[in-house]
Coordinates of C-alpha atoms in Angstrom, one line a residue:
Chain A
M1 CA 174.1 150.5 107.4
G2 CA 171.4 151.4 105.0
R3 CA 173.6 153.9 103.3
Y4 CA 176.5 151.5 103.1
R5 CA 174.1 149.1 101.3
D6 CA 173.0 151.7 98.9
I7 CA 176.6 152.6 98.1
N8 CA 177.6 149.0 97.7
E9 CA 174.7 148.2 95.5
G10 CA 175.3 151.3 93.3
L11 CA 178.9 150.2 92.9
A12 CA 177.8 146.7 92.0
Y13 CA 175.4 148.1 89.4
L14 CA 178.2 150.2 87.9
L15 CA 180.7 147.4 87.7
L16 CA 178.2 145.0 86.3
G17 CA 177.0 147.5 83.8
V18 CA 180.5 148.3 82.5
F19 CA 181.3 144.6 82.3
L20 CA 178.1 143.6 80.4
V21 CA 177.9 146.6 78.1
F22 CA 181.5 147.3 77.2
I23 CA 183.9 144.6 78.2
L24 CA 181.9 141.4 77.2
P25 CA 180.9 142.5 73.7
A26 CA 184.4 143.8 73.0
M27 CA 186.1 140.6 74.2
L28 CA 183.9 137.8 73.0
D29 CA 183.1 136.6 69.5
P30 CA 179.5 136.3 68.6
Y31 CA 179.2 132.7 69.6
Q32 CA 180.5 133.3 73.1
L33 CA 178.4 136.4 73.4
S34 CA 175.3 134.3 72.6
L35 CA 176.3 131.9 75.4
F36 CA 176.4 134.8 77.8
S37 CA 173.0 135.9 76.5
K38 CA 171.8 132.5 77.6
Y39 CA 173.1 133.0 81.1
I40 CA 171.6 136.5 81.3
S41 CA 168.2 135.0 80.5
M42 CA 168.7 132.9 83.7
A43 CA 169.5 136.1 85.6
F44 CA 165.8 137.2 85.2
V45 CA 164.8 134.1 87.1
A46 CA 167.4 134.7 89.7
I47 CA 166.2 138.3 90.4
G48 CA 162.7 136.9 90.9
I49 CA 164.0 134.4 93.4
V50 CA 165.9 137.1 95.3
L51 CA 162.6 139.0 95.8
M52 CA 160.6 135.9 96.6
W53 CA 163.0 133.9 98.6
G54 CA 165.6 136.3 99.9
Y55 CA 163.1 138.9 101.0
G56 CA 159.8 137.1 101.2
G57 CA 161.2 133.8 102.6
I58 CA 159.2 131.8 100.0
L59 CA 161.3 129.0 98.5
S60 CA 159.6 127.9 95.3
L61 CA 161.3 125.0 93.5
G62 CA 159.0 125.4 90.6
Q63 CA 160.4 128.4 88.8
G64 CA 161.1 126.1 85.8
V65 CA 157.3 126.0 85.3
F66 CA 157.1 129.7 84.6
F67 CA 160.4 129.8 82.7
G68 CA 158.9 127.0 80.5
I69 CA 155.6 128.9 80.0
G70 CA 157.5 132.0 78.7
G71 CA 159.9 129.9 76.7
Y72 CA 157.3 127.7 75.1
L73 CA 155.0 130.5 74.2
I74 CA 157.7 132.3 72.2
A75 CA 158.8 129.0 70.7
M76 CA 155.3 128.3 69.6
F77 CA 155.0 131.7 67.9
L78 CA 158.4 131.3 66.2
K79 CA 157.7 127.7 65.1
M80 CA 154.4 128.7 63.5
E81 CA 156.1 131.5 61.7
A82 CA 158.8 129.1 60.5
S83 CA 156.4 126.4 59.3
A84 CA 153.5 128.6 58.1
P85 CA 151.2 127.9 56.4
E86 CA 151.7 124.2 57.2
I87 CA 151.4 122.9 60.8
P88 CA 154.8 122.3 62.6
E89 CA 156.5 119.2 61.3
F90 CA 156.7 117.4 64.7
M91 CA 152.9 117.5 64.7
V92 CA 152.8 115.8 61.3
W93 CA 155.2 113.1 62.7
S94 CA 152.8 112.4 65.5
S95 CA 150.0 112.3 63.0
M96 CA 148.2 115.4 64.2
Q97 CA 145.7 116.6 61.7
A98 CA 145.3 120.2 62.7
L99 CA 146.8 122.8 65.0
P100 CA 145.7 122.2 68.6
V101 CA 143.2 124.9 69.6
W102 CA 145.5 126.3 72.3
W103 CA 148.2 127.0 69.8
V104 CA 146.0 129.3 67.7
P105 CA 146.2 132.6 69.7
F106 CA 150.0 132.5 69.5
K107 CA 150.0 133.0 65.8
S108 CA 149.9 136.7 66.6
F109 CA 153.1 138.3 68.0
T110 CA 151.2 140.8 70.1
L111 CA 149.1 138.1 71.8
T112 CA 152.2 136.0 72.4
V113 CA 154.0 138.9 74.1
I114 CA 151.0 139.7 76.2
G115 CA 150.7 136.0 77.0
V116 CA 154.3 135.8 78.2
F117 CA 153.4 138.3 80.9
L118 CA 149.8 137.6 81.5
I119 CA 149.5 133.8 81.5
P120 CA 152.2 133.2 84.2
A121 CA 150.9 136.2 86.2
V122 CA 147.3 134.8 86.3
L123 CA 148.4 131.2 87.0
A124 CA 150.9 132.2 89.6
F125 CA 148.6 134.6 91.4
V126 CA 145.6 132.2 91.5
F127 CA 147.8 129.3 92.6
S128 CA 149.8 131.1 95.2
Y129 CA 147.0 133.1 96.7
A130 CA 145.0 130.0 97.3
I131 CA 148.1 128.2 98.8
F132 CA 149.1 131.1 101.0
R133 CA 145.6 131.7 102.3
K134 CA 145.7 128.1 103.5
R135 CA 149.0 129.1 105.2
I136 CA 151.0 126.5 103.4
S137 CA 154.6 127.6 103.4
G138 CA 158.1 126.6 103.9
V139 CA 159.0 123.0 103.1
Y140 CA 155.5 122.1 102.0
L141 CA 155.4 124.8 99.4
A142 CA 158.8 123.7 98.1
I143 CA 157.6 120.2 97.7
I144 CA 154.3 121.2 96.0
T145 CA 156.1 123.5 93.6
L146 CA 158.6 120.8 92.9
A147 CA 155.6 118.5 92.1
L148 CA 154.3 121.1 89.7
A149 CA 157.6 121.3 87.9
L150 CA 157.6 117.5 87.6
A151 CA 154.0 117.4 86.4
L152 CA 154.7 120.0 83.7
S153 CA 157.8 118.3 82.4
V154 CA 156.1 114.9 82.4
W155 CA 153.2 116.3 80.5
I156 CA 155.4 118.0 77.9
I157 CA 157.4 114.8 77.3
G158 CA 154.2 112.8 77.2
S159 CA 152.3 114.8 74.7
Q160 CA 154.7 114.6 71.8
G161 CA 152.2 115.8 69.2
Q162 CA 151.2 119.0 71.0
T163 CA 154.5 120.1 72.6
G164 CA 157.3 118.5 70.6
G165 CA 157.9 115.9 73.4
S166 CA 161.4 115.5 74.8
N167 CA 163.0 117.1 71.8
G168 CA 161.2 120.3 72.6
I169 CA 160.5 122.9 69.9
T170 CA 163.4 123.5 67.6
D171 CA 164.2 124.6 64.0
F172 CA 163.1 128.2 63.8
T173 CA 165.2 131.0 62.5
T174 CA 163.2 134.1 62.1
L175 CA 161.4 136.6 64.4
L176 CA 159.0 138.8 62.4
G177 CA 161.2 138.2 59.3
M178 CA 164.5 139.0 61.1
D179 CA 167.0 136.1 61.1
I180 CA 167.7 135.5 64.8
L181 CA 170.6 133.1 64.2
E182 CA 172.7 135.7 62.4
D183 CA 175.6 137.3 64.3
E184 CA 174.3 140.9 63.9
A185 CA 170.8 140.0 65.1
K186 CA 172.3 138.1 68.1
E187 CA 174.2 141.2 69.1
I188 CA 171.1 143.4 68.8
L189 CA 169.2 140.8 70.9
Y190 CA 172.0 140.8 73.5
F191 CA 171.6 144.6 74.0
V192 CA 167.8 144.5 74.0
Q193 CA 168.0 141.8 76.7
L194 CA 170.5 143.9 78.6
G195 CA 168.2 146.9 78.6
L196 CA 165.4 144.7 79.8
L197 CA 167.6 143.2 82.5
L198 CA 168.5 146.7 83.7
L199 CA 164.9 147.7 83.9
V200 CA 164.0 144.6 85.8
M201 CA 166.9 145.1 88.2
L202 CA 165.9 148.7 88.9
I203 CA 162.3 147.6 89.5
A204 CA 163.4 144.9 91.9
S205 CA 165.8 147.2 93.8
F206 CA 162.9 149.7 93.9
I207 CA 160.4 147.2 95.3
I208 CA 162.9 146.3 98.0
R209 CA 163.2 149.9 99.1
T210 CA 159.5 150.6 99.3
R211 CA 157.3 149.9 102.3
L212 CA 156.3 146.7 100.5
G213 CA 159.9 145.6 100.7
K214 CA 159.9 146.2 104.5
I215 CA 156.7 144.3 104.9
L216 CA 158.1 141.4 102.9
I217 CA 161.1 141.2 105.3
A218 CA 158.8 141.3 108.2
I219 CA 156.7 138.5 106.8
R220 CA 159.8 136.5 106.2
D221 CA 161.0 137.0 109.8
H222 CA 157.7 136.8 111.6
E223 CA 154.6 136.3 109.5
D224 CA 152.2 135.9 112.4
R225 CA 153.0 139.4 113.8
V226 CA 152.5 141.0 110.5
R227 CA 149.2 139.3 110.1
F228 CA 148.1 140.4 113.6
S229 CA 149.1 143.9 112.6
G230 CA 146.3 143.8 110.1
Y231 CA 148.1 143.1 106.9
N232 CA 146.8 140.5 104.4
T233 CA 150.1 138.6 104.3
A234 CA 148.7 136.0 101.8
L235 CA 148.0 138.7 99.3
I236 CA 151.5 140.3 99.7
K237 CA 153.2 136.9 99.4
A238 CA 151.1 136.1 96.4
F239 CA 152.1 139.4 94.8
V240 CA 155.8 138.7 95.2
F241 CA 155.3 135.1 94.0
T242 CA 153.6 136.5 90.9
V243 CA 156.4 139.0 90.2
A244 CA 158.9 136.2 90.4
A245 CA 156.8 134.1 88.1
V246 CA 156.6 136.8 85.5
L247 CA 160.3 137.4 85.7
S248 CA 160.9 133.7 85.1
S249 CA 158.6 133.8 82.1
V250 CA 160.4 136.7 80.6
G251 CA 163.7 134.9 81.2
G252 CA 162.3 131.9 79.5
A253 CA 161.1 133.9 76.5
M254 CA 164.6 135.5 76.2
Y255 CA 166.2 132.0 76.5
T256 CA 164.2 130.7 73.5
L257 CA 165.2 133.7 71.4
Q258 CA 168.9 133.4 72.3
V259 CA 169.3 129.6 72.2
G260 CA 167.0 128.9 69.3
L261 CA 165.2 126.0 71.0
I262 CA 163.3 125.1 74.1
A263 CA 163.1 121.6 75.6
P264 CA 161.5 120.1 78.7
S265 CA 165.0 119.8 80.3
V266 CA 164.8 123.5 81.3
V267 CA 161.4 123.1 82.8
G268 CA 161.8 120.0 85.0
V269 CA 162.9 119.3 88.6
M270 CA 166.7 119.5 88.1
A271 CA 166.5 122.8 86.2
S272 CA 164.1 124.3 88.7
V273 CA 166.2 123.6 91.8
E274 CA 169.3 124.8 89.9
M275 CA 167.7 128.2 89.4
V276 CA 167.6 128.7 93.2
I277 CA 171.3 128.3 93.4
Y278 CA 171.9 131.2 91.0
A279 CA 170.3 133.5 93.6
A280 CA 172.0 131.7 96.5
V281 CA 175.5 132.0 95.1
G282 CA 175.1 135.7 94.2
G283 CA 173.5 136.4 97.5
R284 CA 169.9 135.9 98.2
L285 CA 169.5 139.5 99.4
S286 CA 171.2 141.3 96.5
V287 CA 169.7 142.0 93.0
P288 CA 173.1 142.6 91.3
G289 CA 174.3 139.5 93.2
A290 CA 171.7 137.4 91.6
V291 CA 172.8 138.5 88.1
V292 CA 176.4 137.7 88.9
G293 CA 175.4 134.3 90.4
A294 CA 173.5 133.4 87.2
L295 CA 176.4 134.5 85.0
L296 CA 179.0 132.7 87.1
I297 CA 177.1 129.4 87.4
G298 CA 176.1 129.5 83.7
Y299 CA 179.7 130.1 82.7
A300 CA 181.1 127.5 85.0
R301 CA 178.6 125.0 83.6
S302 CA 179.8 125.6 80.0
Y303 CA 183.4 125.7 80.9
L304 CA 183.4 122.6 83.1
S305 CA 181.2 120.5 80.9
E306 CA 183.4 121.3 77.9
N307 CA 186.7 120.8 79.6
F308 CA 186.1 118.4 82.5
P309 CA 182.7 116.8 81.9
E310 CA 183.1 114.6 85.0
S311 CA 183.5 117.5 87.3
W312 CA 180.4 119.6 86.6
L313 CA 178.0 117.9 89.0
F314 CA 180.7 117.6 91.7
F315 CA 181.2 121.4 91.3
L316 CA 177.5 122.2 91.4
G317 CA 176.9 119.9 94.3
A318 CA 179.8 121.4 96.2
V319 CA 178.4 124.9 95.5
F320 CA 175.0 124.0 97.0
I321 CA 176.7 122.8 100.1
L322 CA 179.2 125.6 100.4
V323 CA 176.7 128.3 100.0
V324 CA 174.5 126.9 102.8
V325 CA 177.4 126.0 105.1
A326 CA 179.8 128.9 104.6
M327 CA 178.2 131.9 103.0
P328 CA 174.5 132.2 103.5
K329 CA 174.5 135.6 102.0
G330 CA 176.4 134.6 98.9
L331 CA 179.0 136.6 97.1
A332 CA 177.2 139.8 97.7
G333 CA 177.5 139.2 101.5
L334 CA 181.2 138.5 101.0
A335 CA 181.7 141.8 99.1
E336 CA 179.7 143.7 101.7
Q337 CA 181.9 142.4 104.5
I338 CA 185.0 143.4 102.6
M339 CA 183.6 146.8 101.9
A340 CA 182.6 147.3 105.5
R341 CA 186.0 146.4 106.7
T342 CA 187.8 148.7 104.4
T343 CA 185.5 151.7 105.1
S344 CA 185.7 151.2 108.8
K345 CA 189.5 151.2 108.6
E346 CA 189.4 154.4 106.7
S347 CA 187.0 156.1 109.1
S348 CA 189.1 155.0 112.1
L349 CA 192.3 156.5 110.6
Chain B
M1 CA 136.6 89.9 86.3
N2 CA 140.1 88.7 85.5
I3 CA 141.0 92.2 84.3
I4 CA 139.8 93.7 87.5
I5 CA 141.8 91.3 89.6
M6 CA 144.9 91.8 87.5
Q7 CA 144.4 95.5 87.7
M8 CA 144.2 95.3 91.5
F9 CA 147.3 93.2 91.6
G10 CA 149.1 95.8 89.5
G11 CA 148.0 98.4 91.9
L12 CA 149.0 96.3 94.9
S13 CA 152.4 95.8 93.4
L14 CA 152.9 99.5 92.7
F15 CA 151.6 100.2 96.3
T16 CA 154.3 98.0 97.8
I17 CA 157.0 99.7 95.7
L18 CA 155.8 103.2 96.6
L19 CA 155.5 102.1 100.3
L20 CA 159.0 100.7 100.3
M21 CA 160.3 104.0 98.8
A22 CA 158.3 106.1 101.2
I23 CA 158.7 104.4 104.5
G24 CA 162.4 105.4 104.9
L25 CA 161.5 109.0 104.1
A26 CA 158.5 108.8 106.4
I27 CA 160.9 108.2 109.2
V28 CA 163.5 110.7 108.1
F29 CA 161.1 113.5 107.0
G30 CA 157.9 112.6 108.8
L31 CA 159.3 111.7 112.2
M32 CA 162.5 113.8 112.3
G33 CA 161.5 116.6 110.0
V34 CA 164.7 116.4 107.9
I35 CA 164.3 117.1 104.2
N36 CA 166.7 114.7 102.7
M37 CA 166.7 115.3 99.0
A38 CA 169.5 112.8 98.7
H39 CA 167.1 110.0 99.8
G40 CA 166.7 108.9 96.2
E41 CA 170.5 108.6 95.9
L42 CA 170.5 106.4 99.0
M43 CA 168.0 104.1 97.1
A44 CA 170.4 104.1 94.1
M45 CA 173.2 103.2 96.5
G46 CA 171.2 100.2 97.7
A47 CA 170.6 99.2 94.0
Y48 CA 174.3 99.5 93.2
I49 CA 175.3 97.5 96.3
T50 CA 172.9 94.8 95.1
Y51 CA 174.5 94.9 91.7
L52 CA 178.0 94.5 93.3
V53 CA 176.8 91.6 95.4
A54 CA 175.3 89.9 92.3
L55 CA 178.7 90.4 90.5
F56 CA 180.5 88.9 93.5
F57 CA 178.3 85.8 93.4
Q58 CA 178.7 85.5 89.7
H59 CA 182.5 85.5 89.9
Y60 CA 183.2 83.6 93.1
V61 CA 180.2 81.4 94.0
P62 CA 178.2 81.0 90.8
S63 CA 176.5 77.9 92.2
L64 CA 174.7 80.0 94.8
L65 CA 173.8 82.8 92.3
D66 CA 170.1 82.0 92.8
T67 CA 170.2 83.0 96.4
Y68 CA 172.2 86.2 96.0
I69 CA 169.2 88.5 96.5
I70 CA 168.8 87.8 100.3
P71 CA 172.4 88.7 101.2
A72 CA 172.2 91.6 98.7
I73 CA 169.2 93.1 100.5
I74 CA 171.0 92.7 103.8
C75 CA 174.2 94.3 102.5
A76 CA 172.3 97.1 100.9
F77 CA 170.6 97.8 104.3
L78 CA 173.8 97.7 106.2
V79 CA 175.8 99.9 103.9
T80 CA 173.1 102.6 103.6
F81 CA 172.5 102.4 107.3
A82 CA 176.2 103.0 108.0
F83 CA 176.3 105.8 105.4
G84 CA 173.2 107.4 106.9
Y85 CA 174.7 107.3 110.3
F86 CA 177.9 108.9 109.1
L87 CA 175.9 111.5 107.1
E88 CA 173.8 112.5 110.1
R89 CA 176.8 112.9 112.4
S90 CA 178.9 114.8 109.9
F91 CA 176.4 116.9 108.1
I92 CA 172.7 116.7 108.7
R93 CA 172.8 117.5 112.4
F94 CA 174.1 121.0 111.8
F95 CA 171.0 121.9 109.9
Y96 CA 168.2 120.8 112.2
D97 CA 166.8 124.2 112.7
R98 CA 167.1 125.3 109.1
P99 CA 164.8 123.1 107.0
L100 CA 165.1 125.0 103.7
D101 CA 168.9 125.0 104.0
T102 CA 168.8 121.3 104.6
L103 CA 166.9 121.0 101.4
L104 CA 169.5 122.8 99.4
A105 CA 172.5 121.2 101.0
T106 CA 171.2 117.7 100.6
W107 CA 170.3 118.5 97.0
G108 CA 174.0 119.4 96.5
L109 CA 174.9 116.1 98.2
S110 CA 172.6 114.2 95.8
L111 CA 174.3 115.8 92.8
I112 CA 177.7 114.7 94.1
L113 CA 176.5 111.2 94.8
Q114 CA 175.0 111.0 91.3
Q115 CA 178.2 112.0 89.7
L116 CA 180.1 109.6 91.9
Y117 CA 177.9 106.7 90.7
R118 CA 178.5 107.9 87.1
T119 CA 182.2 107.9 87.6
I120 CA 182.4 104.5 89.3
F121 CA 179.7 102.5 87.4
G122 CA 179.5 104.5 84.2
A123 CA 176.5 106.4 82.8
Q124 CA 174.8 103.4 81.2
E125 CA 172.3 101.3 83.0
V126 CA 173.3 98.2 85.0
S127 CA 171.0 95.3 85.8
V128 CA 171.2 92.1 87.8
P129 CA 170.1 88.6 86.8
L130 CA 166.8 87.7 88.3
P131 CA 167.1 84.5 90.4
G132 CA 165.5 81.5 88.7
W133 CA 163.0 80.9 91.5
L134 CA 161.6 84.5 91.0
D135 CA 161.5 84.3 87.3
G136 CA 158.1 83.4 86.0
A137 CA 154.5 83.8 87.1
W138 CA 152.1 82.0 89.4
Q139 CA 149.0 81.1 87.4
P140 CA 146.1 80.0 89.6
V141 CA 143.6 80.1 86.8
A142 CA 144.1 80.3 83.0
G143 CA 144.3 83.9 82.0
M144 CA 145.5 85.2 85.3
Q145 CA 149.2 85.7 85.9
F146 CA 150.9 87.0 89.0
S147 CA 154.7 87.4 88.4
L148 CA 156.7 85.9 91.2
N149 CA 159.1 88.7 91.8
R150 CA 156.2 91.1 92.4
I151 CA 154.8 88.6 94.9
F152 CA 158.2 88.5 96.5
I153 CA 158.2 92.3 96.8
I154 CA 154.8 92.4 98.3
G155 CA 155.9 89.9 100.9
L156 CA 159.1 91.8 101.7
T157 CA 157.2 95.0 102.0
V158 CA 154.8 93.5 104.5
L159 CA 157.8 92.1 106.4
V160 CA 159.6 95.5 106.5
T161 CA 156.5 97.5 107.4
V162 CA 155.5 95.1 110.2
G163 CA 159.1 95.2 111.4
I164 CA 159.2 99.0 111.5
Y165 CA 155.9 99.1 113.3
M166 CA 157.2 96.6 115.9
L167 CA 160.4 98.5 116.2
L168 CA 158.8 101.9 116.7
Y169 CA 155.8 100.9 118.9
R170 CA 156.9 97.7 120.7
T171 CA 160.5 98.3 121.7
R172 CA 162.2 100.6 124.2
W173 CA 164.2 102.2 121.4
G174 CA 161.1 103.0 119.5
L175 CA 159.7 104.6 122.6
K176 CA 162.7 106.8 122.7
V177 CA 162.4 107.8 119.1
R178 CA 158.8 108.7 119.6
A179 CA 159.6 110.6 122.7
V180 CA 162.3 112.7 121.0
T181 CA 160.0 113.4 118.1
Q182 CA 157.3 114.7 120.4
N183 CA 159.3 116.7 122.8
R184 CA 163.1 116.9 122.3
A185 CA 163.9 119.1 125.3
M186 CA 161.8 117.0 127.7
S187 CA 163.3 113.7 126.4
G188 CA 166.7 115.1 127.0
A189 CA 165.7 116.0 130.5
V190 CA 164.6 112.5 131.4
G191 CA 167.9 111.1 130.3
I192 CA 167.5 110.1 126.7
N193 CA 170.6 110.7 124.6
T194 CA 168.8 112.6 121.9
N195 CA 171.8 112.9 119.6
K196 CA 172.2 109.2 119.5
V197 CA 168.5 108.6 118.9
D198 CA 168.7 111.2 116.0
A199 CA 171.6 109.5 114.4
L200 CA 170.1 106.0 114.7
T201 CA 166.7 107.1 113.4
F202 CA 168.3 108.8 110.4
A203 CA 170.4 105.8 109.8
L204 CA 167.3 103.5 109.9
G205 CA 165.5 105.7 107.4
S206 CA 168.6 105.5 105.1
G207 CA 168.8 101.8 105.5
L208 CA 165.2 101.4 104.5
A209 CA 166.0 103.4 101.4
G210 CA 168.8 100.9 100.7
I211 CA 166.3 98.0 100.9
A212 CA 164.0 99.8 98.5
G213 CA 166.9 100.4 96.1
S214 CA 167.8 96.7 96.3
V215 CA 164.3 95.7 95.5
F216 CA 164.2 98.0 92.5
T217 CA 166.9 96.0 90.8
M218 CA 164.3 93.2 90.5
I219 CA 161.9 95.2 88.4
G220 CA 164.2 97.6 86.5
S221 CA 167.7 98.5 85.7
T222 CA 169.7 101.1 87.6
N223 CA 171.5 104.2 86.3
P224 CA 173.1 107.2 88.1
G225 CA 169.9 109.2 87.7
T226 CA 167.6 106.6 89.2
G227 CA 167.3 108.3 92.6
Q228 CA 166.4 111.6 91.0
L229 CA 163.6 109.9 89.2
Y230 CA 161.9 108.7 92.4
I231 CA 162.6 111.5 94.9
V232 CA 159.6 113.7 94.1
D233 CA 157.2 110.8 94.1
T234 CA 158.5 109.7 97.4
F235 CA 158.1 113.1 99.0
I236 CA 154.6 113.3 97.5
V237 CA 153.6 110.0 99.1
V238 CA 154.8 111.1 102.5
V239 CA 153.3 114.6 102.4
F240 CA 150.0 113.3 101.0
G241 CA 149.7 110.8 103.9
G242 CA 150.4 113.4 106.5
V243 CA 153.8 113.7 108.0
Q244 CA 154.3 112.2 111.5
S245 CA 151.9 109.4 110.6
L246 CA 153.3 106.1 109.5
V247 CA 149.8 104.7 109.0
G248 CA 149.1 107.7 106.8
T249 CA 152.1 106.9 104.6
V250 CA 150.8 103.4 104.1
L251 CA 147.3 104.5 103.3
S252 CA 148.7 107.3 101.0
A253 CA 150.9 104.9 99.1
F254 CA 147.8 102.6 98.7
T255 CA 145.6 105.4 97.5
I256 CA 148.1 106.8 95.0
A257 CA 149.1 103.4 93.7
Q258 CA 145.5 102.3 93.1
S259 CA 144.4 105.5 91.4
Q260 CA 147.5 105.6 89.3
T261 CA 147.1 102.0 88.0
T262 CA 143.4 102.7 87.4
L263 CA 144.1 105.9 85.5
E264 CA 146.9 104.2 83.5
Y265 CA 144.2 101.7 82.4
V266 CA 142.1 104.6 81.0
T267 CA 144.9 106.9 79.6
S268 CA 148.6 106.8 79.0
G269 CA 151.2 106.3 81.7
S270 CA 152.6 109.9 81.7
M271 CA 149.1 111.5 81.7
A272 CA 148.1 109.3 84.6
K273 CA 151.2 110.6 86.5
V274 CA 150.4 114.2 85.7
A275 CA 146.8 113.7 86.8
I276 CA 148.0 112.1 90.1
L277 CA 150.4 114.9 90.8
L278 CA 147.8 117.6 90.2
L279 CA 145.2 115.6 92.2
V280 CA 147.6 115.4 95.2
I281 CA 148.2 119.1 95.0
C282 CA 144.5 119.8 95.0
V283 CA 143.9 117.4 98.0
L284 CA 146.7 119.1 99.9
Y285 CA 145.1 122.4 99.3
F286 CA 142.0 121.2 101.2
R287 CA 144.0 119.2 103.8
P288 CA 147.4 120.8 104.1
Q289 CA 148.2 118.6 107.0
G290 CA 147.9 115.6 104.8
L291 CA 145.1 113.1 104.3
F292 CA 145.5 111.0 107.3
A293 CA 147.3 113.3 109.8
S294 CA 146.9 112.5 113.4
K295 CA 145.8 115.3 115.6
V296 CA 148.9 116.6 117.3
R297 CA 149.2 119.6 119.6
R298 CA 152.0 122.0 118.6

């Protein structure tokens, strides 16, 4: 069975790679391509959720928090680049006199990039290690993380002068002097993002295949036994929570670059729960599945809300229910079943 | 002095609203252990039923418009009760042993209900006329005002809470509910129809959500996203109080409401909310079983 899985996953990687690298850029015009870049940024989050939820059994409904941290950090950098040497105009409108202190470090690109990785990592680790040591898990963790997502979005909307409020941070065009809204730059960004995505996918697939991956599965299925065997399960769970948080943050940073704005709507409760469904649709146990799930749901959202705006929430709601009721392993599970059936037929011949 | 009393009244009013919101969930989530993310949409359903009843009175019996709120609350309860019963039988009962899946599935349900409200009632807010006898304020001393609809809500909450307490702790049916909560297999063995008890308990929790929704129309307007707005707060109240403890829910709603109104006095509304959420998370860190959990053997 293990070999089947490896073959299947290899096949999925290959198909996905051909689709994203060759077919999509050839078929789509730059505007549509940038839409897909947006969905790909969500794929980072979905991969994190596969590791954390599919393998670790930790359902966090607060991934929007880390997505928002990454997204807002990059947006702060871009905004200050756009408005330098003045302070950003939304601060002026809210009659702020000077830049808030916590904005200052992100004038530097290097510090911003480090921040995108380090800040969510530290926050996620400290938070989750504390929580897991108290053995808070399951539904309670879901509710607590949901409360975090709510708190962050309420805070962002409430502090107009420091965060841009409900409009978010918008109106920036250049990254280190390069115009990111231009078609050519968008294409370059698309491929940069693809490269990063591939790297992340490989790392995730690798983690799953190491001993750590095995222990994660064991924790998911029977945490007490793993603890009694002498493992510090809280530490392992905190580690995977942290990895997922960093992936979310990277996704958020990519999102800001691709879309050209960040707003609290991608941080809050709705967005955070939606992120879980990307992983669930693709298959909570499959890394390529998560990417496919993010692309599919993202595409369905744009397509349906453009053509049949009434139907989008019906569709999304139905997907939530369908995944839980009919296909707990998502599309990847479906594909695996089909593969297993065809190969077993071949071998029986 | 006046300020302090008004402040306390504000807290009391928020307390009753939080409690009304949370008491249905305390039964569904606390007693039964079902994570119903569509609970907020059940409140919205109650609110829309109230709106419909108000419309009905306006068109057919305008002379009795002042009294519509009473039948509206009853209708809201009955409709959401029936819907909850149907929901449990057709949907929820298949997920009893998979709490996280219940969470996702009911979230899906909540999205569908939201869109349904939007399709039927439109995306804009709807509001109902406030009955004349609830409009205005009671002014015992100059400078002190207690708005009548808030007093009405406080009274109703007391009524509902006492009613639920009596139902759960003083009736035979309540005994069955508590028995099933504590030991499902044993309750079944002594002849309690646990399926029926489950369905009715869930329906009761849903019906209470309907009452809460109905009451909300008196203090604000309703839109399709109303339920989404309240759901996290509602869960926080229940978890903070300690699940499986109705008294805990009451105390938790009181604590949260009083601290929120006090904080709102010092800082802005949204900052107060953020502070409360973070505070609750911190407290839960030290007491994961909730503030007022009763000691139960597992």
